Amino acid sequence: FLPLVMARLLLLSFSILSQAVEDISNFEKGWDKFWQDDLRDMSEPISLPLEKGSDLPHWLRGSLIRNGPAQFTSAKRNVTFAYDGLAKLYKFEVRDGAVRYQERFLRTACFNLTREKGSFPKGPMMGPTEPPFSPFEPPGQGTDNVNTQAWYLAGDKVGLATTDSAVIGMFDPDTLDTVGMLNYPHHSPGDAILLSATHPHDLPGSGGRMLVNVVSQLLGVGSHRLTVYKMGGDHVQIPFGSVSVPFMPYIHSFGVSEEYMLLAVYPLSFKELCVLQFKPLIECLDWLEKNVSIFVFPFNGTKDSKPMLSVEAPSHFSMHHVNSFQDKDYFYLDVAAYNDGAVFKSKFIHGSLEVMQNPSERNNVPQWGMYRRVRVERSSGAVDMVDFQLLDSEGMVYLFDFPFINPAYDARKHCVMWAVSAYAGNSTEYADWGVVRVDACTKSKVNTVAWREPGLVP
């Protein structure tokens, strides 16, 4: 969900931009607006004037593209979770001391059907729709709503849009035009569903020219194959290992070190029959009384390779990994850790539009994650874990999620993490979000600097 957070952050508080541009001047700040339709669609970029007295160096050039859900209602049927909104790309381009801005919906089959029929098509959705789909209604073709991550491979002609499905969207990074869809090819017609991690990684040492990811294939009730693969700008997906697990895991992210993929399989699973009946996925989630399985795959494996190392860690859950790295003795996985699956099993869930728009309900959303370092000894497979308390100079303690680091340190030991914190500054209001900067290398108890403003959505 970080891409939506970051895209809206830029719209709400891009510090150097004026509000004078007519095309975006009606954008309203505030928590409630964050969870409503954003229907602007720009076929051409617009120029954004700088604030008086501000200027950008002419050597600064580049584009920031984010992907996130932006439409939650239609004439005949609405979605109730932000995760199910129609995908939209947001782009800021900095060039020659000027800034241009554009946003465009991805023209997926899901988008086209919603606009043509005035109704979201039936397919796997995180939450229920209003009105609900009939159980006798067959699923539609619009299962390609790739609404979470925007990715770019060095040298590629297209950008990539991902979500928890194995389908990958392709778009023109210059115009934001939708180019097409890339389907995972290594499956048989009998496969009922293909899931993938929303957040891939660059293959270490590839110069950003290849990515790595994982696909989960349902082979039968109680039988799932996890296949890890790498892919370059030719879009050929090359498996370098696989492993079978006895349940359908929810894998949203994973870790990589310089030579290995570190795949953590948490005990938050989908009930297979529930998913196959196209019930809301939030109702299909099941917390299992199991440990965390960690599988270590070398990048030079083949499609038939098994994990070099398989270990178990004490039970916990993580949506988002901070970073992973290795030394001669250990593998390290830094994660935003939850004790269990309550973040998705609670009555009050982040991303539920009803909960997010109702203060009395959203203030019951569970606290976010702890900074946890999981250490795996390479020789024995022994696992230990340590939690870091995030403490600022005012004595405020922070929990967090949606972490990110300088990409140059991906797969290497890092010191600085940035993240988002709800209930920031010991607030009792969930909507009081803040941005935190954490020094994971300091010896001081004070390791966090926070920026927060009540009611501002970062």
PDB file of N, CA and C in Angstrom, residues 148-231:
ATOM      1  N   THR A 148      -0.728  -1.559  -7.120  1.00  0.00           N
ATOM      2  CA  THR A 148       0.051  -1.300  -5.910  1.00  0.00           C
ATOM      3  C   THR A 148       1.462  -0.776  -6.157  1.00  0.00           C
ATOM      4  N   GLN A 149       2.271  -1.459  -6.932  1.00  0.00           N
ATOM      5  CA  GLN A 149       3.682  -1.096  -7.086  1.00  0.00           C
ATOM      6  C   GLN A 149       3.967  -0.673  -8.517  1.00  0.00           C
ATOM      7  N   ALA A 150       4.788   0.358  -8.695  1.00  0.00           N
ATOM      8  CA  ALA A 150       5.342   0.702 -10.004  1.00  0.00           C
ATOM      9  C   ALA A 150       6.819   0.362  -9.989  1.00  0.00           C
ATOM     10  N   TRP A 151       7.302  -0.286 -11.053  1.00  0.00           N
ATOM     11  CA  TRP A 151       8.665  -0.797 -11.093  1.00  0.00           C
ATOM     12  C   TRP A 151       9.271  -0.496 -12.448  1.00  0.00           C
ATOM     13  N   TYR A 152      10.592  -0.363 -12.474  1.00  0.00           N
ATOM     14  CA  TYR A 152      11.271  -0.120 -13.748  1.00  0.00           C
ATOM     15  C   TYR A 152      12.571  -0.902 -13.782  1.00  0.00           C
ATOM     16  N   LEU A 153      12.800  -1.623 -14.872  1.00  0.00           N
ATOM     17  CA  LEU A 153      14.048  -2.333 -15.106  1.00  0.00           C
ATOM     18  C   LEU A 153      14.941  -1.480 -16.005  1.00  0.00           C
ATOM     19  N   ALA A 154      16.184  -1.301 -15.606  1.00  0.00           N
ATOM     20  CA  ALA A 154      17.107  -0.497 -16.398  1.00  0.00           C
ATOM     21  C   ALA A 154      17.191  -1.051 -17.819  1.00  0.00           C
ATOM     22  N   GLY A 155      17.036  -0.164 -18.785  1.00  0.00           N
ATOM     23  CA  GLY A 155      17.099  -0.563 -20.181  1.00  0.00           C
ATOM     24  C   GLY A 155      15.795  -1.041 -20.770  1.00  0.00           C
ATOM     25  N   ASP A 156      14.771  -1.227 -19.954  1.00  0.00           N
ATOM     26  CA  ASP A 156      13.473  -1.671 -20.456  1.00  0.00           C
ATOM     27  C   ASP A 156      12.743  -0.498 -21.099  1.00  0.00           C
ATOM     28  N   LYS A 157      11.879  -0.789 -22.042  1.00  0.00           N
ATOM     29  CA  LYS A 157      11.108   0.253 -22.707  1.00  0.00           C
ATOM     30  C   LYS A 157       9.803   0.550 -21.987  1.00  0.00           C
ATOM     31  N   VAL A 158       9.423  -0.307 -21.033  1.00  0.00           N
ATOM     32  CA  VAL A 158       8.147  -0.127 -20.342  1.00  0.00           C
ATOM     33  C   VAL A 158       8.379  -0.133 -18.837  1.00  0.00           C
ATOM     34  N   GLY A 159       7.450   0.482 -18.115  1.00  0.00           N
ATOM     35  CA  GLY A 159       7.380   0.335 -16.677  1.00  0.00           C
ATOM     36  C   GLY A 159       6.466  -0.828 -16.336  1.00  0.00           C
ATOM     37  N   LEU A 160       6.585  -1.328 -15.106  1.00  0.00           N
ATOM     38  CA  LEU A 160       5.814  -2.486 -14.671  1.00  0.00           C
ATOM     39  C   LEU A 160       4.940  -2.109 -13.487  1.00  0.00           C
ATOM     40  N   ALA A 161       3.724  -2.634 -13.463  1.00  0.00           N
ATOM     41  CA  ALA A 161       2.775  -2.405 -12.370  1.00  0.00           C
ATOM     42  C   ALA A 161       2.423  -3.756 -11.767  1.00  0.00           C
ATOM     43  N   THR A 162       2.539  -3.868 -10.435  1.00  0.00           N
ATOM     44  CA  THR A 162       2.329  -5.155  -9.782  1.00  0.00           C
ATOM     45  C   THR A 162       1.322  -5.043  -8.646  1.00  0.00           C
ATOM     46  N   THR A 163       0.830  -6.201  -8.248  1.00  0.00           N
ATOM     47  CA  THR A 163       0.017  -6.338  -7.050  1.00  0.00           C
ATOM     48  C   THR A 163       0.225  -7.770  -6.549  1.00  0.00           C
ATOM     49  N   ASP A 164      -0.671  -8.289  -5.706  1.00  0.00           N
ATOM     50  CA  ASP A 164      -0.472  -9.629  -5.154  1.00  0.00           C
ATOM     51  C   ASP A 164      -0.837 -10.732  -6.135  1.00  0.00           C
ATOM     52  N   SER A 165      -1.252 -10.380  -7.334  1.00  0.00           N
ATOM     53  CA  SER A 165      -1.489 -11.351  -8.399  1.00  0.00           C
ATOM     54  C   SER A 165      -0.198 -11.542  -9.185  1.00  0.00           C
ATOM     55  N   ALA A 166      -0.055 -12.680  -9.872  1.00  0.00           N
ATOM     56  CA  ALA A 166       1.117 -12.920 -10.704  1.00  0.00           C
ATOM     57  C   ALA A 166       1.056 -12.169 -12.023  1.00  0.00           C
ATOM     58  N   VAL A 167      -0.070 -11.524 -12.331  1.00  0.00           N
ATOM     59  CA  VAL A 167      -0.187 -10.703 -13.532  1.00  0.00           C
ATOM     60  C   VAL A 167       0.613  -9.410 -13.321  1.00  0.00           C
ATOM     61  N   ILE A 168       1.347  -8.993 -14.341  1.00  0.00           N
ATOM     62  CA  ILE A 168       2.129  -7.755 -14.292  1.00  0.00           C
ATOM     63  C   ILE A 168       1.631  -6.838 -15.402  1.00  0.00           C
ATOM     64  N   GLY A 169       1.301  -5.596 -15.041  1.00  0.00           N
ATOM     65  CA  GLY A 169       0.908  -4.611 -16.033  1.00  0.00           C
ATOM     66  C   GLY A 169       2.122  -3.932 -16.630  1.00  0.00           C
ATOM     67  N   MET A 170       2.012  -3.495 -17.881  1.00  0.00           N
ATOM     68  CA  MET A 170       3.090  -2.774 -18.551  1.00  0.00           C
ATOM     69  C   MET A 170       2.566  -1.430 -19.044  1.00  0.00           C
ATOM     70  N   PHE A 171       3.375  -0.378 -18.850  1.00  0.00           N
ATOM     71  CA  PHE A 171       2.963   0.957 -19.256  1.00  0.00           C
ATOM     72  C   PHE A 171       4.152   1.729 -19.815  1.00  0.00           C
ATOM     73  N   ASP A 172       3.847   2.747 -20.619  1.00  0.00           N
ATOM     74  CA  ASP A 172       4.866   3.617 -21.184  1.00  0.00           C
ATOM     75  C   ASP A 172       5.266   4.632 -20.123  1.00  0.00           C
ATOM     76  N   PRO A 173       6.519   4.655 -19.661  1.00  0.00           N
ATOM     77  CA  PRO A 173       6.892   5.579 -18.587  1.00  0.00           C
ATOM     78  C   PRO A 173       6.901   7.041 -19.024  1.00  0.00           C
ATOM     79  N   ASP A 174       6.898   7.300 -20.327  1.00  0.00           N
ATOM     80  CA  ASP A 174       6.864   8.681 -20.804  1.00  0.00           C
ATOM     81  C   ASP A 174       5.444   9.228 -20.843  1.00  0.00           C
ATOM     82  N   THR A 175       4.505   8.454 -21.412  1.00  0.00           N
ATOM     83  CA  THR A 175       3.132   8.925 -21.593  1.00  0.00           C
ATOM     84  C   THR A 175       2.150   8.383 -20.564  1.00  0.00           C
ATOM     85  N   LEU A 176       2.551   7.345 -19.828  1.00  0.00           N
ATOM     86  CA  LEU A 176       1.698   6.591 -18.897  1.00  0.00           C
ATOM     87  C   LEU A 176       0.610   5.795 -19.617  1.00  0.00           C
ATOM     88  N   ASP A 177       0.714   5.650 -20.943  1.00  0.00           N
ATOM     89  CA  ASP A 177      -0.214   4.797 -21.680  1.00  0.00           C
ATOM     90  C   ASP A 177      -0.033   3.344 -21.247  1.00  0.00           C
ATOM     91  N   THR A 178      -1.131   2.610 -21.179  1.00  0.00           N
ATOM     92  CA  THR A 178      -1.075   1.191 -20.866  1.00  0.00           C
ATOM     93  C   THR A 178      -0.625   0.424 -22.102  1.00  0.00           C
ATOM     94  N   VAL A 179       0.381  -0.447 -21.955  1.00  0.00           N
ATOM     95  CA  VAL A 179       0.939  -1.196 -23.075  1.00  0.00           C
ATOM     96  C   VAL A 179       0.349  -2.588 -23.162  1.00  0.00           C
ATOM     97  N   GLY A 180       0.134  -3.241 -22.024  1.00  0.00           N
ATOM     98  CA  GLY A 180      -0.415  -4.592 -22.043  1.00  0.00           C
ATOM     99  C   GLY A 180      -0.198  -5.290 -20.721  1.00  0.00           C
ATOM    100  N   MET A 181      -0.436  -6.595 -20.703  1.00  0.00           N
ATOM    101  CA  MET A 181      -0.311  -7.401 -19.500  1.00  0.00           C
ATOM    102  C   MET A 181       0.672  -8.542 -19.740  1.00  0.00           C
ATOM    103  N   LEU A 182       1.422  -8.853 -18.700  1.00  0.00           N
ATOM    104  CA  LEU A 182       2.392  -9.939 -18.751  1.00  0.00           C
ATOM    105  C   LEU A 182       1.936 -11.013 -17.778  1.00  0.00           C
ATOM    106  N   ASN A 183       1.655 -12.198 -18.297  1.00  0.00           N
ATOM    107  CA  ASN A 183       1.177 -13.302 -17.469  1.00  0.00           C
ATOM    108  C   ASN A 183       2.329 -14.250 -17.144  1.00  0.00           C
ATOM    109  N   TYR A 184       2.275 -14.823 -15.964  1.00  0.00           N
ATOM    110  CA  TYR A 184       3.300 -15.790 -15.569  1.00  0.00           C
ATOM    111  C   TYR A 184       3.113 -17.056 -16.394  1.00  0.00           C
ATOM    112  N   PRO A 185       4.126 -17.483 -17.163  1.00  0.00           N
ATOM    113  CA  PRO A 185       3.915 -18.577 -18.135  1.00  0.00           C
ATOM    114  C   PRO A 185       4.050 -19.977 -17.575  1.00  0.00           C
ATOM    115  N   HIS A 186       4.691 -20.145 -16.425  1.00  0.00           N
ATOM    116  CA  HIS A 186       5.023 -21.491 -15.972  1.00  0.00           C
ATOM    117  C   HIS A 186       3.899 -22.095 -15.135  1.00  0.00           C
ATOM    118  N   HIS A 187       2.795 -22.356 -15.771  1.00  0.00           N
ATOM    119  CA  HIS A 187       1.692 -22.984 -15.056  1.00  0.00           C
ATOM    120  C   HIS A 187       0.871 -23.812 -16.041  1.00  0.00           C
ATOM    121  N   SER A 188       0.057 -24.685 -15.501  1.00  0.00           N
ATOM    122  CA  SER A 188      -0.773 -25.537 -16.334  1.00  0.00           C
ATOM    123  C   SER A 188      -2.209 -25.032 -16.308  1.00  0.00           C
ATOM    124  N   PRO A 189      -3.034 -25.450 -17.280  1.00  0.00           N
ATOM    125  CA  PRO A 189      -4.432 -24.988 -17.305  1.00  0.00           C
ATOM    126  C   PRO A 189      -5.194 -25.330 -16.033  1.00  0.00           C
ATOM    127  N   GLY A 190      -4.725 -26.311 -15.291  1.00  0.00           N
ATOM    128  CA  GLY A 190      -5.427 -26.694 -14.076  1.00  0.00           C
ATOM    129  C   GLY A 190      -5.171 -25.781 -12.897  1.00  0.00           C
ATOM    130  N   ASP A 191      -4.206 -24.882 -13.007  1.00  0.00           N
ATOM    131  CA  ASP A 191      -3.931 -23.981 -11.897  1.00  0.00           C
ATOM    132  C   ASP A 191      -5.122 -23.065 -11.665  1.00  0.00           C
ATOM    133  N   ALA A 192      -5.619 -23.054 -10.439  1.00  0.00           N
ATOM    134  CA  ALA A 192      -6.807 -22.255 -10.135  1.00  0.00           C
ATOM    135  C   ALA A 192      -6.456 -20.802  -9.871  1.00  0.00           C
ATOM    136  N   ILE A 193      -5.292 -20.555  -9.317  1.00  0.00           N
ATOM    137  CA  ILE A 193      -4.959 -19.182  -8.954  1.00  0.00           C
ATOM    138  C   ILE A 193      -3.451 -19.052  -8.842  1.00  0.00           C
ATOM    139  N   LEU A 194      -2.958 -17.905  -9.236  1.00  0.00           N
ATOM    140  CA  LEU A 194      -1.538 -17.597  -9.137  1.00  0.00           C
ATOM    141  C   LEU A 194      -1.381 -16.312  -8.340  1.00  0.00           C
ATOM    142  N   LEU A 195      -0.648 -16.393  -7.247  1.00  0.00           N
ATOM    143  CA  LEU A 195      -0.361 -15.221  -6.438  1.00  0.00           C
ATOM    144  C   LEU A 195       1.126 -14.894  -6.550  1.00  0.00           C
ATOM    145  N   SER A 196       1.467 -13.665  -6.224  1.00  0.00           N
ATOM    146  CA  SER A 196       2.850 -13.246  -6.278  1.00  0.00           C
ATOM    147  C   SER A 196       3.089 -12.189  -5.218  1.00  0.00           C
ATOM    148  N   ALA A 197       4.349 -11.868  -4.965  1.00  0.00           N
ATOM    149  CA  ALA A 197       4.670 -10.777  -4.052  1.00  0.00           C
ATOM    150  C   ALA A 197       4.504  -9.451  -4.774  1.00  0.00           C
ATOM    151  N   THR A 198       3.841  -8.513  -4.128  1.00  0.00           N
ATOM    152  CA  THR A 198       3.660  -7.193  -4.720  1.00  0.00           C
ATOM    153  C   THR A 198       4.985  -6.484  -4.933  1.00  0.00           C
ATOM    154  N   HIS A 199       5.942  -6.708  -4.016  1.00  0.00           N
ATOM    155  CA  HIS A 199       7.178  -5.933  -4.018  1.00  0.00           C
ATOM    156  C   HIS A 199       8.361  -6.806  -4.429  1.00  0.00           C
ATOM    157  N   PRO A 200       8.737  -6.784  -5.716  1.00  0.00           N
ATOM    158  CA  PRO A 200       9.924  -7.521  -6.146  1.00  0.00           C
ATOM    159  C   PRO A 200      11.194  -6.814  -5.678  1.00  0.00           C
ATOM    160  N   HIS A 201      12.335  -7.372  -6.025  1.00  0.00           N
ATOM    161  CA  HIS A 201      13.632  -6.757  -5.753  1.00  0.00           C
ATOM    162  C   HIS A 201      14.461  -6.761  -7.023  1.00  0.00           C
ATOM    163  N   ASP A 202      15.368  -5.789  -7.142  1.00  0.00           N
ATOM    164  CA  ASP A 202      16.402  -5.915  -8.154  1.00  0.00           C
ATOM    165  C   ASP A 202      17.276  -7.114  -7.818  1.00  0.00           C
ATOM    166  N   LEU A 203      17.681  -7.851  -8.846  1.00  0.00           N
ATOM    167  CA  LEU A 203      18.636  -8.924  -8.643  1.00  0.00           C
ATOM    168  C   LEU A 203      19.983  -8.290  -8.298  1.00  0.00           C
ATOM    169  N   PRO A 204      20.524  -8.557  -7.106  1.00  0.00           N
ATOM    170  CA  PRO A 204      21.798  -7.943  -6.732  1.00  0.00           C
ATOM    171  C   PRO A 204      22.888  -8.218  -7.769  1.00  0.00           C
ATOM    172  N   GLY A 205      23.631  -7.171  -8.113  1.00  0.00           N
ATOM    173  CA  GLY A 205      24.694  -7.299  -9.091  1.00  0.00           C
ATOM    174  C   GLY A 205      24.262  -7.133 -10.530  1.00  0.00           C
ATOM    175  N   SER A 206      22.948  -6.949 -10.774  1.00  0.00           N
ATOM    176  CA  SER A 206      22.456  -6.839 -12.159  1.00  0.00           C
ATOM    177  C   SER A 206      22.391  -5.402 -12.643  1.00  0.00           C
ATOM    178  N   GLY A 207      22.734  -4.453 -11.784  1.00  0.00           N
ATOM    179  CA  GLY A 207      22.627  -3.060 -12.184  1.00  0.00           C
ATOM    180  C   GLY A 207      21.194  -2.617 -12.436  1.00  0.00           C
ATOM    181  N   GLY A 208      20.232  -3.273 -11.779  1.00  0.00           N
ATOM    182  CA  GLY A 208      18.822  -2.921 -11.968  1.00  0.00           C
ATOM    183  C   GLY A 208      18.230  -3.443 -13.255  1.00  0.00           C
ATOM    184  N   ARG A 209      18.957  -4.321 -13.946  1.00  0.00           N
ATOM    185  CA  ARG A 209      18.466  -4.835 -15.230  1.00  0.00           C
ATOM    186  C   ARG A 209      17.649  -6.115 -15.087  1.00  0.00           C
ATOM    187  N   MET A 210      17.629  -6.704 -13.899  1.00  0.00           N
ATOM    188  CA  MET A 210      16.821  -7.893 -13.657  1.00  0.00           C
ATOM    189  C   MET A 210      16.154  -7.762 -12.297  1.00  0.00           C
ATOM    190  N   LEU A 211      14.970  -8.358 -12.173  1.00  0.00           N
ATOM    191  CA  LEU A 211      14.287  -8.417 -10.885  1.00  0.00           C
ATOM    192  C   LEU A 211      14.119  -9.865 -10.470  1.00  0.00           C
ATOM    193  N   VAL A 212      13.813 -10.064  -9.196  1.00  0.00           N
ATOM    194  CA  VAL A 212      13.467 -11.391  -8.695  1.00  0.00           C
ATOM    195  C   VAL A 212      12.133 -11.302  -7.974  1.00  0.00           C
ATOM    196  N   ASN A 213      11.369 -12.391  -8.032  1.00  0.00           N
ATOM    197  CA  ASN A 213      10.075 -12.431  -7.372  1.00  0.00           C
ATOM    198  C   ASN A 213       9.708 -13.902  -7.117  1.00  0.00           C
ATOM    199  N   VAL A 214       8.537 -14.108  -6.551  1.00  0.00           N
ATOM    200  CA  VAL A 214       8.055 -15.445  -6.238  1.00  0.00           C
ATOM    201  C   VAL A 214       6.614 -15.560  -6.708  1.00  0.00           C
ATOM    202  N   VAL A 215       6.231 -16.752  -7.151  1.00  0.00           N
ATOM    203  CA  VAL A 215       4.852 -17.051  -7.548  1.00  0.00           C
ATOM    204  C   VAL A 215       4.373 -18.248  -6.742  1.00  0.00           C
ATOM    205  N   SER A 216       3.150 -18.147  -6.225  1.00  0.00           N
ATOM    206  CA  SER A 216       2.518 -19.238  -5.482  1.00  0.00           C
ATOM    207  C   SER A 216       1.453 -19.874  -6.360  1.00  0.00           C
ATOM    208  N   GLN A 217       1.575 -21.184  -6.580  1.00  0.00           N
ATOM    209  CA  GLN A 217       0.635 -21.912  -7.433  1.00  0.00           C
ATOM    210  C   GLN A 217      -0.145 -22.926  -6.602  1.00  0.00           C
ATOM    211  N   LEU A 218      -1.460 -22.880  -6.734  1.00  0.00           N
ATOM    212  CA  LEU A 218      -2.328 -23.845  -6.074  1.00  0.00           C
ATOM    213  C   LEU A 218      -2.362 -25.122  -6.896  1.00  0.00           C
ATOM    214  N   LEU A 219      -1.811 -26.193  -6.331  1.00  0.00           N
ATOM    215  CA  LEU A 219      -1.796 -27.483  -7.017  1.00  0.00           C
ATOM    216  C   LEU A 219      -2.958 -28.365  -6.599  1.00  0.00           C
ATOM    217  N   GLY A 220      -3.518 -28.084  -5.435  1.00  0.00           N
ATOM    218  CA  GLY A 220      -4.622 -28.856  -4.886  1.00  0.00           C
ATOM    219  C   GLY A 220      -4.800 -28.448  -3.438  1.00  0.00           C
ATOM    220  N   VAL A 221      -5.894 -28.845  -2.830  1.00  0.00           N
ATOM    221  CA  VAL A 221      -6.116 -28.474  -1.439  1.00  0.00           C
ATOM    222  C   VAL A 221      -4.978 -29.005  -0.584  1.00  0.00           C
ATOM    223  N   GLY A 222      -4.299 -28.100   0.111  1.00  0.00           N
ATOM    224  CA  GLY A 222      -3.176 -28.491   0.949  1.00  0.00           C
ATOM    225  C   GLY A 222      -1.880 -28.700   0.198  1.00  0.00           C
ATOM    226  N   SER A 223      -1.812 -28.208  -1.042  1.00  0.00           N
ATOM    227  CA  SER A 223      -0.594 -28.383  -1.834  1.00  0.00           C
ATOM    228  C   SER A 223      -0.341 -27.128  -2.654  1.00  0.00           C
ATOM    229  N   HIS A 224       0.765 -26.472  -2.347  1.00  0.00           N
ATOM    230  CA  HIS A 224       1.104 -25.225  -3.031  1.00  0.00           C
ATOM    231  C   HIS A 224       2.589 -25.221  -3.364  1.00  0.00           C
ATOM    232  N   ARG A 225       2.899 -24.782  -4.593  1.00  0.00           N
ATOM    233  CA  ARG A 225       4.293 -24.688  -4.997  1.00  0.00           C
ATOM    234  C   ARG A 225       4.691 -23.222  -5.072  1.00  0.00           C
ATOM    235  N   LEU A 226       5.786 -22.882  -4.409  1.00  0.00           N
ATOM    236  CA  LEU A 226       6.363 -21.552  -4.470  1.00  0.00           C
ATOM    237  C   LEU A 226       7.555 -21.609  -5.412  1.00  0.00           C
ATOM    238  N   THR A 227       7.499 -20.850  -6.487  1.00  0.00           N
ATOM    239  CA  THR A 227       8.573 -20.825  -7.477  1.00  0.00           C
ATOM    240  C   THR A 227       9.218 -19.442  -7.464  1.00  0.00           C
ATOM    241  N   VAL A 228      10.519 -19.396  -7.294  1.00  0.00           N
ATOM    242  CA  VAL A 228      11.238 -18.122  -7.331  1.00  0.00           C
ATOM    243  C   VAL A 228      11.821 -17.949  -8.730  1.00  0.00           C
ATOM    244  N   TYR A 229      11.782 -16.714  -9.243  1.00  0.00           N
ATOM    245  CA  TYR A 229      12.235 -16.493 -10.608  1.00  0.00           C
ATOM    246  C   TYR A 229      12.919 -15.135 -10.725  1.00  0.00           C
ATOM    247  N   LYS A 230      13.690 -14.992 -11.796  1.00  0.00           N
ATOM    248  CA  LYS A 230      14.284 -13.711 -12.147  1.00  0.00           C
ATOM    249  C   LYS A 230      13.817 -13.327 -13.556  1.00  0.00           C
ATOM    250  N   MET A 231      13.824 -12.024 -13.829  1.00  0.00           N
ATOM    251  CA  MET A 231      13.308 -11.546 -15.112  1.00  0.00           C
ATOM    252  C   MET A 231      14.028 -10.267 -15.506  1.00  0.00           C
TER     253      MET A 231
END
